[in-house]
mmCIF file of C-alpha atoms in Angstrom:
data_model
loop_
_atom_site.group_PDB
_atom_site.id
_atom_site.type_symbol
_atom_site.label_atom_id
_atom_site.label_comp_id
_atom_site.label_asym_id
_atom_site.label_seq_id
_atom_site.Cartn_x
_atom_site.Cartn_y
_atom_site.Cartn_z
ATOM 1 C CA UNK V 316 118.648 101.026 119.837
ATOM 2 C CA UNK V 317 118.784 101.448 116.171
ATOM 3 C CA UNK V 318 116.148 100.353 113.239
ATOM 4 C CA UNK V 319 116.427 97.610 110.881
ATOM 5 C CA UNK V 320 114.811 99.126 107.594
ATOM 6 C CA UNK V 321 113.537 97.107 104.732
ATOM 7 C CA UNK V 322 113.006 98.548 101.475
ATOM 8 C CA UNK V 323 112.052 96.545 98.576
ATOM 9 C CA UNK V 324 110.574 97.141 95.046
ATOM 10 C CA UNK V 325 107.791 95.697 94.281
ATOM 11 C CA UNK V 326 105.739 95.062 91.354
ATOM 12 C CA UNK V 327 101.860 95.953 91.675
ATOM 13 C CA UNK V 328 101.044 91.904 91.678
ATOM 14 C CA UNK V 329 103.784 91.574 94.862
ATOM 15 C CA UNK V 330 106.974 90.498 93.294
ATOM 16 C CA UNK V 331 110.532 91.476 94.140
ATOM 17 C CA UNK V 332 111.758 90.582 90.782
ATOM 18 C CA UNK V 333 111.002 88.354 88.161
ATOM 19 C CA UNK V 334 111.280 84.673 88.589
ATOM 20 C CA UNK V 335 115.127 84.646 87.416
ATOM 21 C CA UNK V 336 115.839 87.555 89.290
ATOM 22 C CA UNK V 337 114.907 90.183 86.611
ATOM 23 C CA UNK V 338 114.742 93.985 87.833
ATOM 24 C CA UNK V 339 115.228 96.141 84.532
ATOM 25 C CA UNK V 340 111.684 97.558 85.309
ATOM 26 C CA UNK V 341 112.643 98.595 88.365
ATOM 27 C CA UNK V 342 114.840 101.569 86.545
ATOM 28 C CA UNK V 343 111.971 102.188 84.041
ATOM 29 C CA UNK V 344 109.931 103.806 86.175
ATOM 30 C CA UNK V 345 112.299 105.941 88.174
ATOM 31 C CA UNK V 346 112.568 109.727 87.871
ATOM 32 C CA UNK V 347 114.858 112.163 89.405
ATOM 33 C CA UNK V 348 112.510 112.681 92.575
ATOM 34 C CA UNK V 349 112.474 109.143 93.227
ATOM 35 C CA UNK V 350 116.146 108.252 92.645
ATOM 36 C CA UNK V 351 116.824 111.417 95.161
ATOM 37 C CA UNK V 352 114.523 109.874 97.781
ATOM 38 C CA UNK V 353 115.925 106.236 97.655
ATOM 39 C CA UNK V 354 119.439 107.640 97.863
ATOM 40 C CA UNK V 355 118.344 109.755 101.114
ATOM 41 C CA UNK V 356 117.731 106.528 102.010
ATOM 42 C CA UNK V 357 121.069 104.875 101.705
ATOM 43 C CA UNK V 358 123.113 107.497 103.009
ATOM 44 C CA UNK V 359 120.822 107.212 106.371
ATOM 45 C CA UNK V 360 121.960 104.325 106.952
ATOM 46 C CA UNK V 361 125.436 103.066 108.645
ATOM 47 C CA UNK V 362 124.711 100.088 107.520
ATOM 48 C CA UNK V 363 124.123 97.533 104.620
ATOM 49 C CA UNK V 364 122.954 94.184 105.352
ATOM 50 C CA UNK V 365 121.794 91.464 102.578
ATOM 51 C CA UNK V 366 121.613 87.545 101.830
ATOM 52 C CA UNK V 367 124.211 85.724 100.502
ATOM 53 C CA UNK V 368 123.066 85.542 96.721
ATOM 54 C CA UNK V 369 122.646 89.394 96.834
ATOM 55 C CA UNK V 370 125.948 89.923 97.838
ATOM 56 C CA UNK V 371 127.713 87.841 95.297
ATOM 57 C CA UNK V 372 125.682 89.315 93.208
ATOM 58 C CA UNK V 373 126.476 93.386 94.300
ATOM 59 C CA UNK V 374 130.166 92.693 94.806
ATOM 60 C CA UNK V 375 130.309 92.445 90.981
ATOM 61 C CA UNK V 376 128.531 95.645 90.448
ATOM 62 C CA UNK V 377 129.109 98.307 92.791
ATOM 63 C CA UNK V 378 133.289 98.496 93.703
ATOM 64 C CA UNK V 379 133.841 99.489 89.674
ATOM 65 C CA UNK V 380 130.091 101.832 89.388
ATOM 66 C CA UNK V 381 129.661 105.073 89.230
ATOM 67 C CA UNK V 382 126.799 106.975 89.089
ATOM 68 C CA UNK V 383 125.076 109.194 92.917
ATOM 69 C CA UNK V 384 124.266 105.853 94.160
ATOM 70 C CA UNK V 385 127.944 104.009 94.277
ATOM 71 C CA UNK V 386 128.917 106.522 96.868
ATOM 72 C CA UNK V 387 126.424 105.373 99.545
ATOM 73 C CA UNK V 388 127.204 101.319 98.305
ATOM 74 C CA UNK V 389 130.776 101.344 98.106
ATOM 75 C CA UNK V 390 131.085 103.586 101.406
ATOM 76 C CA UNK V 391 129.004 102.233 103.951
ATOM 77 C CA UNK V 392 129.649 98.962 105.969
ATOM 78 C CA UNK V 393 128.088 95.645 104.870
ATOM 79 C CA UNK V 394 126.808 92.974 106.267
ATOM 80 C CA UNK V 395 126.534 89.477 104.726
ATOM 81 C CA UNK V 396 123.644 86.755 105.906
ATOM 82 C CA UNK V 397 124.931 83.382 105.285
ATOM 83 C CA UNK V 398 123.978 79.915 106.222
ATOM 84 C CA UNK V 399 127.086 78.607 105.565
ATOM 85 C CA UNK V 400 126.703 78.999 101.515
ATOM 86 C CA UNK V 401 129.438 81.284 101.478
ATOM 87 C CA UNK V 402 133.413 80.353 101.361
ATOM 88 C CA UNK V 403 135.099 83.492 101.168
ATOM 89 C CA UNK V 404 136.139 86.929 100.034
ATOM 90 C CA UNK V 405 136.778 86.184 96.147
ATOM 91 C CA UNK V 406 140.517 86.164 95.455
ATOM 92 C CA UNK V 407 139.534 88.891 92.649
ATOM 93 C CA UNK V 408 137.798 90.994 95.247
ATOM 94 C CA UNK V 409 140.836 90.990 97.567
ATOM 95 C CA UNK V 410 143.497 91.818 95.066
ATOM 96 C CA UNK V 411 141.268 94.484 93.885
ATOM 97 C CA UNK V 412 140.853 96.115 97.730
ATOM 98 C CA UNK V 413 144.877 96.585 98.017
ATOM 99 C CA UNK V 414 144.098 99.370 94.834
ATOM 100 C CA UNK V 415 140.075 100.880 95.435
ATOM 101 C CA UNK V 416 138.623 101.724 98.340
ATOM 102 C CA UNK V 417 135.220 100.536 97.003
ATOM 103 C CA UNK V 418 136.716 97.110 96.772
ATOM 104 C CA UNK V 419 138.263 97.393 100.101
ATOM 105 C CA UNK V 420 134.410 98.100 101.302
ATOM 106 C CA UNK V 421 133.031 94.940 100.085
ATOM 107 C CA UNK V 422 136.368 92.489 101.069
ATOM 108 C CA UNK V 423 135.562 94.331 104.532
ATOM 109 C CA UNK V 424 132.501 92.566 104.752
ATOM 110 C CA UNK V 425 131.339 91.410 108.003
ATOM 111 C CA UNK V 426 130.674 87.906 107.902
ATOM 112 C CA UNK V 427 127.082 86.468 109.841
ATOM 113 C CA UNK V 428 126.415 82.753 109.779
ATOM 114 C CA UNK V 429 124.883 82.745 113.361
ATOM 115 C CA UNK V 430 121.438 82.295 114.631
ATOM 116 C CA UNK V 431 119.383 85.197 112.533
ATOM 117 C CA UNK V 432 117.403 86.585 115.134
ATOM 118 C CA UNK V 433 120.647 86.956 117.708
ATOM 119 C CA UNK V 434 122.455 88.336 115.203
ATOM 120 C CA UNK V 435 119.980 91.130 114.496
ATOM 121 C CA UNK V 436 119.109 91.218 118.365
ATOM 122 C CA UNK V 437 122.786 92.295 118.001
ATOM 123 C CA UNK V 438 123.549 94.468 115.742
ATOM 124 C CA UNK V 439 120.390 96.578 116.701
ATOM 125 C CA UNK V 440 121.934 97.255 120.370
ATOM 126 C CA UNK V 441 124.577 98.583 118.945
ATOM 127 C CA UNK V 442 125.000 102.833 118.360
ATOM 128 C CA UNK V 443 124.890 104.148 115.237
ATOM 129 C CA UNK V 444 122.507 105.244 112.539
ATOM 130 C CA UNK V 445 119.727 102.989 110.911
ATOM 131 C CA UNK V 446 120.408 99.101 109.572
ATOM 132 C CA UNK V 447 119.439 99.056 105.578
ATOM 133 C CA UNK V 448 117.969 95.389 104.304
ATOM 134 C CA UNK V 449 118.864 95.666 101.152
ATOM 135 C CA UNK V 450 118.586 92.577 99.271
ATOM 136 C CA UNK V 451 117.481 89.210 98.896
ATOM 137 C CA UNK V 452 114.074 87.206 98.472
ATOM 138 C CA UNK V 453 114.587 84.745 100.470
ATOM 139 C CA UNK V 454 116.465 87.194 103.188
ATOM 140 C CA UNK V 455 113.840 89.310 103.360
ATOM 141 C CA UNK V 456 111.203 86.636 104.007
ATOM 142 C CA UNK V 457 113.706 85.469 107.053
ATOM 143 C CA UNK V 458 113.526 88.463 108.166
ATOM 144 C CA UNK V 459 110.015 89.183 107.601
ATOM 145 C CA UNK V 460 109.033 85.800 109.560
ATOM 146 C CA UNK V 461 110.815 86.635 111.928
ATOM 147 C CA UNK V 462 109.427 89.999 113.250
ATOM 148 C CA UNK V 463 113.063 91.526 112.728
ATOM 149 C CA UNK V 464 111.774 94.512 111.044
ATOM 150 C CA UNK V 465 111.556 97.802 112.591
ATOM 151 C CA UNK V 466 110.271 99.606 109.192
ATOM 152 C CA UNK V 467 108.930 98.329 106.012
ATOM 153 C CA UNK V 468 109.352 101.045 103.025
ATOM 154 C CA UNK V 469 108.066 99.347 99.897
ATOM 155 C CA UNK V 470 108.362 100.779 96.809
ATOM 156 C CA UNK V 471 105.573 99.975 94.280
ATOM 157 C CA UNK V 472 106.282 100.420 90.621
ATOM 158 C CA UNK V 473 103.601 100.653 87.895
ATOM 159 C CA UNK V 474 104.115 97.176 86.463
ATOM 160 C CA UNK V 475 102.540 94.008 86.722
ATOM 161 C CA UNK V 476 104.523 91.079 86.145
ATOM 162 C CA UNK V 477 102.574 87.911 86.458
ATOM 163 C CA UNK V 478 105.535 85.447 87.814
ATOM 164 C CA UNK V 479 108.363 86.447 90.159
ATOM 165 C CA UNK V 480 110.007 85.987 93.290
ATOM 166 C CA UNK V 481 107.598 87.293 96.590
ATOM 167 C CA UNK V 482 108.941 88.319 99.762
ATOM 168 C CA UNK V 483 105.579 88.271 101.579
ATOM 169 C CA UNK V 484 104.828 84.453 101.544
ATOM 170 C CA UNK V 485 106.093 81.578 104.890
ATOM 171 C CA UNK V 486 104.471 84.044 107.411
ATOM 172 C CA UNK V 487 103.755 82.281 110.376
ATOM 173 C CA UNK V 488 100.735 84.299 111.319
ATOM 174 C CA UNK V 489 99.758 87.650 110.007
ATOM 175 C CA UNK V 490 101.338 90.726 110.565
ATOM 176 C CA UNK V 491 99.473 93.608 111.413
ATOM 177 C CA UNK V 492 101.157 96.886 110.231
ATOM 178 C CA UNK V 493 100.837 100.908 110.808
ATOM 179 C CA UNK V 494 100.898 103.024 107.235
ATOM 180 C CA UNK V 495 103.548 105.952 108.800
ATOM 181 C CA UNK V 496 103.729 107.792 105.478
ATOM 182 C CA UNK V 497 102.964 107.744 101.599
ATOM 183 C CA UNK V 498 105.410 109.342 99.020
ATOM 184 C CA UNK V 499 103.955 109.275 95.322
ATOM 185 C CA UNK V 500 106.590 110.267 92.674
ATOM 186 C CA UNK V 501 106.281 111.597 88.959
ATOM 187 C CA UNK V 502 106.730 108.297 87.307
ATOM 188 C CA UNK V 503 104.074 106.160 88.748
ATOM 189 C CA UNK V 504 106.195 104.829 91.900
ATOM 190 C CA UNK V 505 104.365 105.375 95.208
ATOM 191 C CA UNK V 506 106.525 104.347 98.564
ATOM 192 C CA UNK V 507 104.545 103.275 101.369
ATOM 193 C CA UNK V 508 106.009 103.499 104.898
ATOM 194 C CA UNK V 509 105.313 100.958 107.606
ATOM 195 C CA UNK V 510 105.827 100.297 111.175
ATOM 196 C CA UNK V 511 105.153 97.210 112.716
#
């Protein structure tokens, strides 16, 4: 049975981004070390899974990027979380996955509208290496609520923003976690590891 991983950035006051979805300060407190980690991360993983805003959002992004991380985003398999929000592959997308194969990675999509927890039930029975979360507030609070998470790695970076978007709020009851491991980098980002 494989793991569903979560890893998030997070602001020292809790937030995921800023309350329009602002992440620049994400990137201003990387370094090399940490960059290397979270890209270790990535290519662990066989496969990509994210909310529906996070994906229309990505697709727009990553097929044309370049850059150590592209590899990793354009190469292994996604999956898209939908309640029925979505309509389709863009037309744009498609055309463009007859010429790149980092188009063709993103228009190859799979598609899940289904009951969450099934879904994830799922796609954790099946071999293979881990299952990333990579994106989406209100995804990752599903999730969260849920008890779908296997491991939590959440990335604190030395910033406070005051307003945002949390992941860590419509918890039915607490959630009582196990700190596996603590990685502190150069520029001020610590990532904590936890297992339910």
């Amino acid at each position: 049975m494989r793991k569903l991983i979560m890893k998030m950035s997070l602001s020292i006051d809790g937030f995921v981004s800023g309350p329009n979805g602002e992440a620049d300060w994400i990137f201003r407190s990387s370094d090399e070390t940490s960059r290397a980690w979270a890209l270790q991360q990535y290519q662990d993983a066989g496969m990509i899974i994210m909310g529906r805003k996070s994906f229309e959002s990505m697709v727009k992004y990553w097929p044309t990027a370049t850059g150590p991380f592209a590899g990793p985003m354009n190469e292994i398999p996604k999956g898209l979380f939908t309640h029925g929000g979505f309509t389709g592959m863009d037309p744009a997308l498609l055309k463009a996955a007859e010429e790149s194969r980092a188009a063709a990675s993103w228009a190859a999509a799979t598609v899940f509208s289904g009951d969450l927890t099934q879904e994830i039930t799922t796609l954790k029975s099946q071999p293979g290496k881990t299952i990333m979360a990579a994106g989406g507030a209100g995804f990752m609070r599903s999730l969260i609520a849920k008890g779908l998470i296997d491991e939590y790695h959440l990335v604190t970076h030395p910033v406070i923003l005051g307003k945002g978007l949390p992941i860590f709020t419509e918890i039915p009851q607490p959630v009582d976690l196990k700190l596996a491991e603590v990685k502190s980098f150069p520029g001020g980002i610590v990532a904590h590891i936890y297992r339910p």
